[in-house]
CSV table of C-alpha atoms in Angstrom, one decimal:
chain,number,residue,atom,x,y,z
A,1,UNK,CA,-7.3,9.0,14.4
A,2,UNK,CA,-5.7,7.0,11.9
A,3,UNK,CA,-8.2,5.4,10.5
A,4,UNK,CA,-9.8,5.3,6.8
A,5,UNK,CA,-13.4,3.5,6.2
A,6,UNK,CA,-14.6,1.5,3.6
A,7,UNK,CA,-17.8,-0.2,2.5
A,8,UNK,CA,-19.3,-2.2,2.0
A,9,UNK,CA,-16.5,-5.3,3.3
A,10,UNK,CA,-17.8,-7.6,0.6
A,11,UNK,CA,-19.5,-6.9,-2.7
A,12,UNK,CA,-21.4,-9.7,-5.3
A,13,UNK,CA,-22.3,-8.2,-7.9
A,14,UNK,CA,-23.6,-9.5,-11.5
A,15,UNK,CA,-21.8,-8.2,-14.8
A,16,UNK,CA,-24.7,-6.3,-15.2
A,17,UNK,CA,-25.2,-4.5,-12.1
A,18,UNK,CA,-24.2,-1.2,-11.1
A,19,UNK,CA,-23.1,-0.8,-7.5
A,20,UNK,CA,-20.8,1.5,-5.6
A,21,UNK,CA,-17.7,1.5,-3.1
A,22,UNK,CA,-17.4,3.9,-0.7
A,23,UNK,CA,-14.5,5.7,1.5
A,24,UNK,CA,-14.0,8.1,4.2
A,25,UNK,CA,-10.8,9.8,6.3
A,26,UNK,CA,-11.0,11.7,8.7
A,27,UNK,CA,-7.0,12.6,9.0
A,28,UNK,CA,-7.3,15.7,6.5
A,29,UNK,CA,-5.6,14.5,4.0
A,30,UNK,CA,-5.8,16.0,0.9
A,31,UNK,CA,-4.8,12.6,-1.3
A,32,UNK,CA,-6.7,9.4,-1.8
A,33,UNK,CA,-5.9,6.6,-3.6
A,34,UNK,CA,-8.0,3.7,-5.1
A,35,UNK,CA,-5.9,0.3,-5.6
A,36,UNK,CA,-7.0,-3.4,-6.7
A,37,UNK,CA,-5.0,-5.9,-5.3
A,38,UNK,CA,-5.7,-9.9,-6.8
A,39,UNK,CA,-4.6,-12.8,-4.7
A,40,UNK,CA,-0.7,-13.4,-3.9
A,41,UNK,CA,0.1,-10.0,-5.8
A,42,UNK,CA,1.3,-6.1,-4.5
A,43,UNK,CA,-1.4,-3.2,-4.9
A,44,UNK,CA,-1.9,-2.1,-7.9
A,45,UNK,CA,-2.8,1.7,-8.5
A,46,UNK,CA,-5.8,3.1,-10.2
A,47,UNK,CA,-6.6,6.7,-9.5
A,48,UNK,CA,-5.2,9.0,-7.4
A,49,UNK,CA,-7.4,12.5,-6.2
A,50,UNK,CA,-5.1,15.4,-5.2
A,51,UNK,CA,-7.4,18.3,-3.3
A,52,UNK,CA,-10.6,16.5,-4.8
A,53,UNK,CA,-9.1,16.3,-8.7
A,54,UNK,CA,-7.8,13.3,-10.6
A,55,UNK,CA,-4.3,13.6,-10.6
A,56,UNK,CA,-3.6,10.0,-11.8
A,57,UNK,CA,-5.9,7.6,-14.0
A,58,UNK,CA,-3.5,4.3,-14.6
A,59,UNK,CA,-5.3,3.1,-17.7
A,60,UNK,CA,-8.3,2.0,-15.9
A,61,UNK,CA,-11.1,0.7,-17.9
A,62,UNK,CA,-14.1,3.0,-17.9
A,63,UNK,CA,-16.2,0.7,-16.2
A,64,UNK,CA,-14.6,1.7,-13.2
A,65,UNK,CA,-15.6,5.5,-12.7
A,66,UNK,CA,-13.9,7.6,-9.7
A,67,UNK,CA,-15.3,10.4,-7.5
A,68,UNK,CA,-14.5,12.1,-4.8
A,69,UNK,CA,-17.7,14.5,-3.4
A,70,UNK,CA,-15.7,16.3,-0.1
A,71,UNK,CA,-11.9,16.1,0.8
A,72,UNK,CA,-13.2,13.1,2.9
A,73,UNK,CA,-15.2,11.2,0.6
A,74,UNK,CA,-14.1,8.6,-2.2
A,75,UNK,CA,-16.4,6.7,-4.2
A,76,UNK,CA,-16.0,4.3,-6.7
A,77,UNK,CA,-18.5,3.2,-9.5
A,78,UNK,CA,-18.6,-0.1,-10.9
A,79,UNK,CA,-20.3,-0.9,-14.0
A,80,UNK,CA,-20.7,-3.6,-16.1
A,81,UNK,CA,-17.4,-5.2,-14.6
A,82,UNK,CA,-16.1,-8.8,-15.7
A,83,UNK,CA,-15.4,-11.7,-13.7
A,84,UNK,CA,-11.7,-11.1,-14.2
A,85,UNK,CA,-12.4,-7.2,-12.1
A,86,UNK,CA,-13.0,-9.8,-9.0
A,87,UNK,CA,-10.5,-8.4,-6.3
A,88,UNK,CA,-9.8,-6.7,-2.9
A,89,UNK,CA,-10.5,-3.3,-4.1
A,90,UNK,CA,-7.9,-0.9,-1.5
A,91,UNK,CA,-8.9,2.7,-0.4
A,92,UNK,CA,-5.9,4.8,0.6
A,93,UNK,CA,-5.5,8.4,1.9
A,94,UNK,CA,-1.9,10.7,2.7
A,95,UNK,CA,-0.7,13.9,3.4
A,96,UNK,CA,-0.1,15.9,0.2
A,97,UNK,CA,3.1,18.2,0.1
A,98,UNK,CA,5.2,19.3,-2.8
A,99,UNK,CA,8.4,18.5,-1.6
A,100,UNK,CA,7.8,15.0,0.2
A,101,UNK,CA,6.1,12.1,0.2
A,102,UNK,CA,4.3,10.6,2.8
A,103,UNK,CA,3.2,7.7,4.2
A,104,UNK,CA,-0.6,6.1,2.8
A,105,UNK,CA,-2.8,5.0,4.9
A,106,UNK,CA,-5.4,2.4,4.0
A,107,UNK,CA,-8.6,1.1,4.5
A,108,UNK,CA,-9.6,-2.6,5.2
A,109,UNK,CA,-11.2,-3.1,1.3
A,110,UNK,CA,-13.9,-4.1,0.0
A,111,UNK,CA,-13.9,-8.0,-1.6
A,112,UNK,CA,-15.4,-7.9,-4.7
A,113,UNK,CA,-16.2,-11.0,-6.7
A,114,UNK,CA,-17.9,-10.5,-10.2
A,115,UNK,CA,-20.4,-13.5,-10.9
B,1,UNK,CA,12.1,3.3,-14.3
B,2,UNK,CA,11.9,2.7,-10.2
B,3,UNK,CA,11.8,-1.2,-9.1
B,4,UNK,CA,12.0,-2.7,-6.0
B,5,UNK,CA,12.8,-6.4,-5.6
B,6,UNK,CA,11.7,-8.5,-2.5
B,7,UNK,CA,13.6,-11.8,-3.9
B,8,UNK,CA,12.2,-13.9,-0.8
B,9,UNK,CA,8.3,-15.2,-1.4
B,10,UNK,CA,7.9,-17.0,1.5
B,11,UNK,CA,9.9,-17.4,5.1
B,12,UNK,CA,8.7,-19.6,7.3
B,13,UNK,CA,10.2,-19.4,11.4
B,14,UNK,CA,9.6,-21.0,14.7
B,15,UNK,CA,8.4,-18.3,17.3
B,16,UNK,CA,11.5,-16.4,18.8
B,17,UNK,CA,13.6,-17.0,16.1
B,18,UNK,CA,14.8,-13.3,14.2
B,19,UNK,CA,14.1,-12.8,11.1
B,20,UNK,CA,15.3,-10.5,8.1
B,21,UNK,CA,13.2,-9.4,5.1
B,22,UNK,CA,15.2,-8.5,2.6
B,23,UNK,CA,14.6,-5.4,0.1
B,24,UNK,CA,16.5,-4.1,-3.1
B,25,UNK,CA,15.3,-1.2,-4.9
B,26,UNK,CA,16.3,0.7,-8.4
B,27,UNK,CA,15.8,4.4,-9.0
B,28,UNK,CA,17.3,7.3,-10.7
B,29,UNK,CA,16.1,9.5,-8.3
B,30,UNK,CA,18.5,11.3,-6.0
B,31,UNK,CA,15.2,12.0,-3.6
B,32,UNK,CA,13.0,9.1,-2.7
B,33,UNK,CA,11.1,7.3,-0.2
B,34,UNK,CA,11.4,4.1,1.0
B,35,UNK,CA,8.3,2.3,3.5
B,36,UNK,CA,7.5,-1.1,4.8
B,37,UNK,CA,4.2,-2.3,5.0
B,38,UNK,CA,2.5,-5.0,6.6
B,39,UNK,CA,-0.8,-6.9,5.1
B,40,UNK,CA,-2.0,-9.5,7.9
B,41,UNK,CA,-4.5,-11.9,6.5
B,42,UNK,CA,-7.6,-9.7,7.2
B,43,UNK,CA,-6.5,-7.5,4.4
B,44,UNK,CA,-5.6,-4.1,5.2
B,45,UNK,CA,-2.1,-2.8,4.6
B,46,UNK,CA,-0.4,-1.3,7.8
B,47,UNK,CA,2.0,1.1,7.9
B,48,UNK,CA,5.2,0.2,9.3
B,49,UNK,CA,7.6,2.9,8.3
B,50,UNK,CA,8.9,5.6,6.0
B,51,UNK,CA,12.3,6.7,5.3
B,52,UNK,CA,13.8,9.4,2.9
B,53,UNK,CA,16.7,8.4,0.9
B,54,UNK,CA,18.7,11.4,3.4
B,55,UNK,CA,18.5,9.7,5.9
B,56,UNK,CA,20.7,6.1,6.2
B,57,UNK,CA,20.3,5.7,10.0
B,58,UNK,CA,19.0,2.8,11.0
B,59,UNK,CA,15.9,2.6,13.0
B,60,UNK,CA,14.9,0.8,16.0
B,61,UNK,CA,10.8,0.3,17.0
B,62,UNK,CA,10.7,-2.5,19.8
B,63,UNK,CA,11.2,-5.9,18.0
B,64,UNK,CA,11.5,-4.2,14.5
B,65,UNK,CA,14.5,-2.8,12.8
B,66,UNK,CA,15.4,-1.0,9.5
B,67,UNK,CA,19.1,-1.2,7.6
B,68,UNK,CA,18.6,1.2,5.0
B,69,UNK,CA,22.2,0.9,2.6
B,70,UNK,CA,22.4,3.0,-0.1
B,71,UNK,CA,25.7,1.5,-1.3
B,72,UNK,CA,24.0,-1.7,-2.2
B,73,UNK,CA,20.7,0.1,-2.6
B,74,UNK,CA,18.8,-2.0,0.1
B,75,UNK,CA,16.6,-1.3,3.1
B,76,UNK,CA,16.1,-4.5,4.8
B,77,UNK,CA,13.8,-5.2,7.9
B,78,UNK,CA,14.4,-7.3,10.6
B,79,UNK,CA,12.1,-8.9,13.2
B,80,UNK,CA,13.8,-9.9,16.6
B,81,UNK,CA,11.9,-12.7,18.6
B,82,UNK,CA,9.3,-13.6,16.0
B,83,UNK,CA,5.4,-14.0,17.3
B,84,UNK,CA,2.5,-15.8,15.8
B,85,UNK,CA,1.4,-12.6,15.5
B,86,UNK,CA,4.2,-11.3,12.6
B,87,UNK,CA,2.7,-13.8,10.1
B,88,UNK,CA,1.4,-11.3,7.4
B,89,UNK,CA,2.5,-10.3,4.1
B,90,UNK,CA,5.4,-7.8,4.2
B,91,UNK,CA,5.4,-5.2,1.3
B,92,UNK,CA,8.8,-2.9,0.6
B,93,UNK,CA,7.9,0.0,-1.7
B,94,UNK,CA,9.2,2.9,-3.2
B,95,UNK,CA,8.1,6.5,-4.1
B,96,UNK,CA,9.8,9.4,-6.2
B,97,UNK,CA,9.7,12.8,-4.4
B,98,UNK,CA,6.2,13.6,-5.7
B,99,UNK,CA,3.7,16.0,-3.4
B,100,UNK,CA,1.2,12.7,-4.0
B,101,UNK,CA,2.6,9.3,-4.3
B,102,UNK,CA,2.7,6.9,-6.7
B,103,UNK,CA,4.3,3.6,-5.1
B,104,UNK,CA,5.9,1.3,-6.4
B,105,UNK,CA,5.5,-2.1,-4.5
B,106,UNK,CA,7.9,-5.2,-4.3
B,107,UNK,CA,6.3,-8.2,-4.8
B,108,UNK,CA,5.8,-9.1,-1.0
B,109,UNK,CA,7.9,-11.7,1.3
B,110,UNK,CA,4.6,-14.0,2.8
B,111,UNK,CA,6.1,-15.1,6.6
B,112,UNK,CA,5.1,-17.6,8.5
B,113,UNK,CA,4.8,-17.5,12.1
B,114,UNK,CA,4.6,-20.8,13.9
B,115,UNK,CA,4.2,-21.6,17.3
C-alpha cells in the first residue's frame, strides 16, 4: 500500500478561523513532509518530521503550526492565515536512511482558499 | 547551491507522437538523487522514478525512458507513443544525500495530450 491520506480535500476558511489538516501513511515511513504548492508553480517545502521531530522548519510563518501525534499521523494547524496562504497544501511521507534518499510519496492535498 | 532547470513550460503533441522532457540540474555534490514526478490535473504528485547519481544507465518502464548524462548534467525523460492520458505536469527534482530529503524541484514542463 502506497498510499498517504489527506483531509479534508477542500478547506474555506475565514482569516479568523482556526481549522486543521490532517495526514496519514500507512507505508512506515519514518519522514513526512508538509509542502504548499500555488497555481503554475513546483512544491514548495515547509516542515519536514524525522521519527516524529521537526527536522526542517523553512521559515514558515507561525500561523502555520506542525504536529505529528504517531509515526503515522501529520497535522497541520492553521491560524489566522491570509488570503495570500490560499493554496494546494501537499502531504508527503518517505523512507528515512542516513546514507540515501528516497523517493516521497504524496497525498492528493487539501485546497485551501482563505476568504 | 543545487538547481534544476526544466527550460520547456509547455509541450503540446498529437497522440502517438514521442516526446522528450528535458532536465538540467546544478550540484556540488558528488552523491545525489535525481526523480521525475508526475502532477495530473487532480493534484497529487506521482512518483515516477529515482536515480542516484552512481548509476548513469538508462532506464526503460514500458512507454517511459530515462537518459541520465552526467557529462552535461542532464536526466531527461522521454515518452514513446504519447496518450491523452500523459497530459500532467512533469516535475524533475533533485536531492543531496540526506537520510530525509529536502528536494529541490524544477519548475515543471505542463504537456499536452491531444487526441
Amino acid at each position: 500500500d502506497t498510499e498517504v491520506t489527506q483531509t479534508p480535500k477542500h478547506l474555506v476558511m475565514g482569516m479568523t478561523n482556526k481549522k486543521s489538516l490532517k495526514c496519514e501513511q500507512h507505508m512506515g515511513h519514518r519522514a513526512m513532509y508538509w509542502y504548499k504548492q500555488k497555481a503554475k508553480k513546483p512544491p514548495e517545502l515547509m516542515f519536514v518530521y524525522s521519527y516524529e521531530k521537526l527536522s526542517i522548519n523553512e521559515s514558515v510563518p507561525s500561523r502555520f503550526s506542525p504536529e505529528c501525534p504517531n509515526s503515522s499521523l501529520l497535522n497541520l494547524h492553521l491560524h489566522a492565515l491570509q488570503p495570500e496562504d490560499s493554496a494546494l497544501y501537499l502531504c508527503a511521507s518517505s523512507l528515512v536512511d542516513t546514507g540515501s534518499s528516497y523517493e516521497q510519496y504524496f497525498g492528493p492535498g487539501t485546497r485551501l482558499t482563505v476568504t | 547551491a543545487q538547481k534544476v532547470t526544466q527550460a520547456q513550460t509547455e509541450i503540446s503533441v498529437v497522440e502517438k507522437e514521442d516526446v522528450t522532457l528535458d532536465c538540467v540540474y546544478e550540484t556540488r555534490d558528488t552523491t545525489y538523487y535525481l526523480f521525475w514526478y508526475k502532477q495530473p490535473p487532480s493534484g497529487e504528485l506521482v512518483f515516477l522514478i529515482r536515480r542516484n547519481s552512481f548509476d548513469e544507465q538508462n532506464e526503460i518502464s514500458g512507454r517511459y525512458s530515462w537518459n541520465f548524462q552526467k557529462s552535461t548534467s542532464s536526466f531527461n525523460f522521454t515518452i514513446t507513443a504519447s496518450q491523452v492520458v500523459d497530459s500532467a505536469v512533469y516535475f524533475c527534482a533533485l536531492s543531496e544525500n540526506t537520510g530525509f530529503q529536502k528536494l529541490v524541484f524544477g519548475t515543471g514542463t505542463r504537456l499536452l495530450v491531444s487526441p
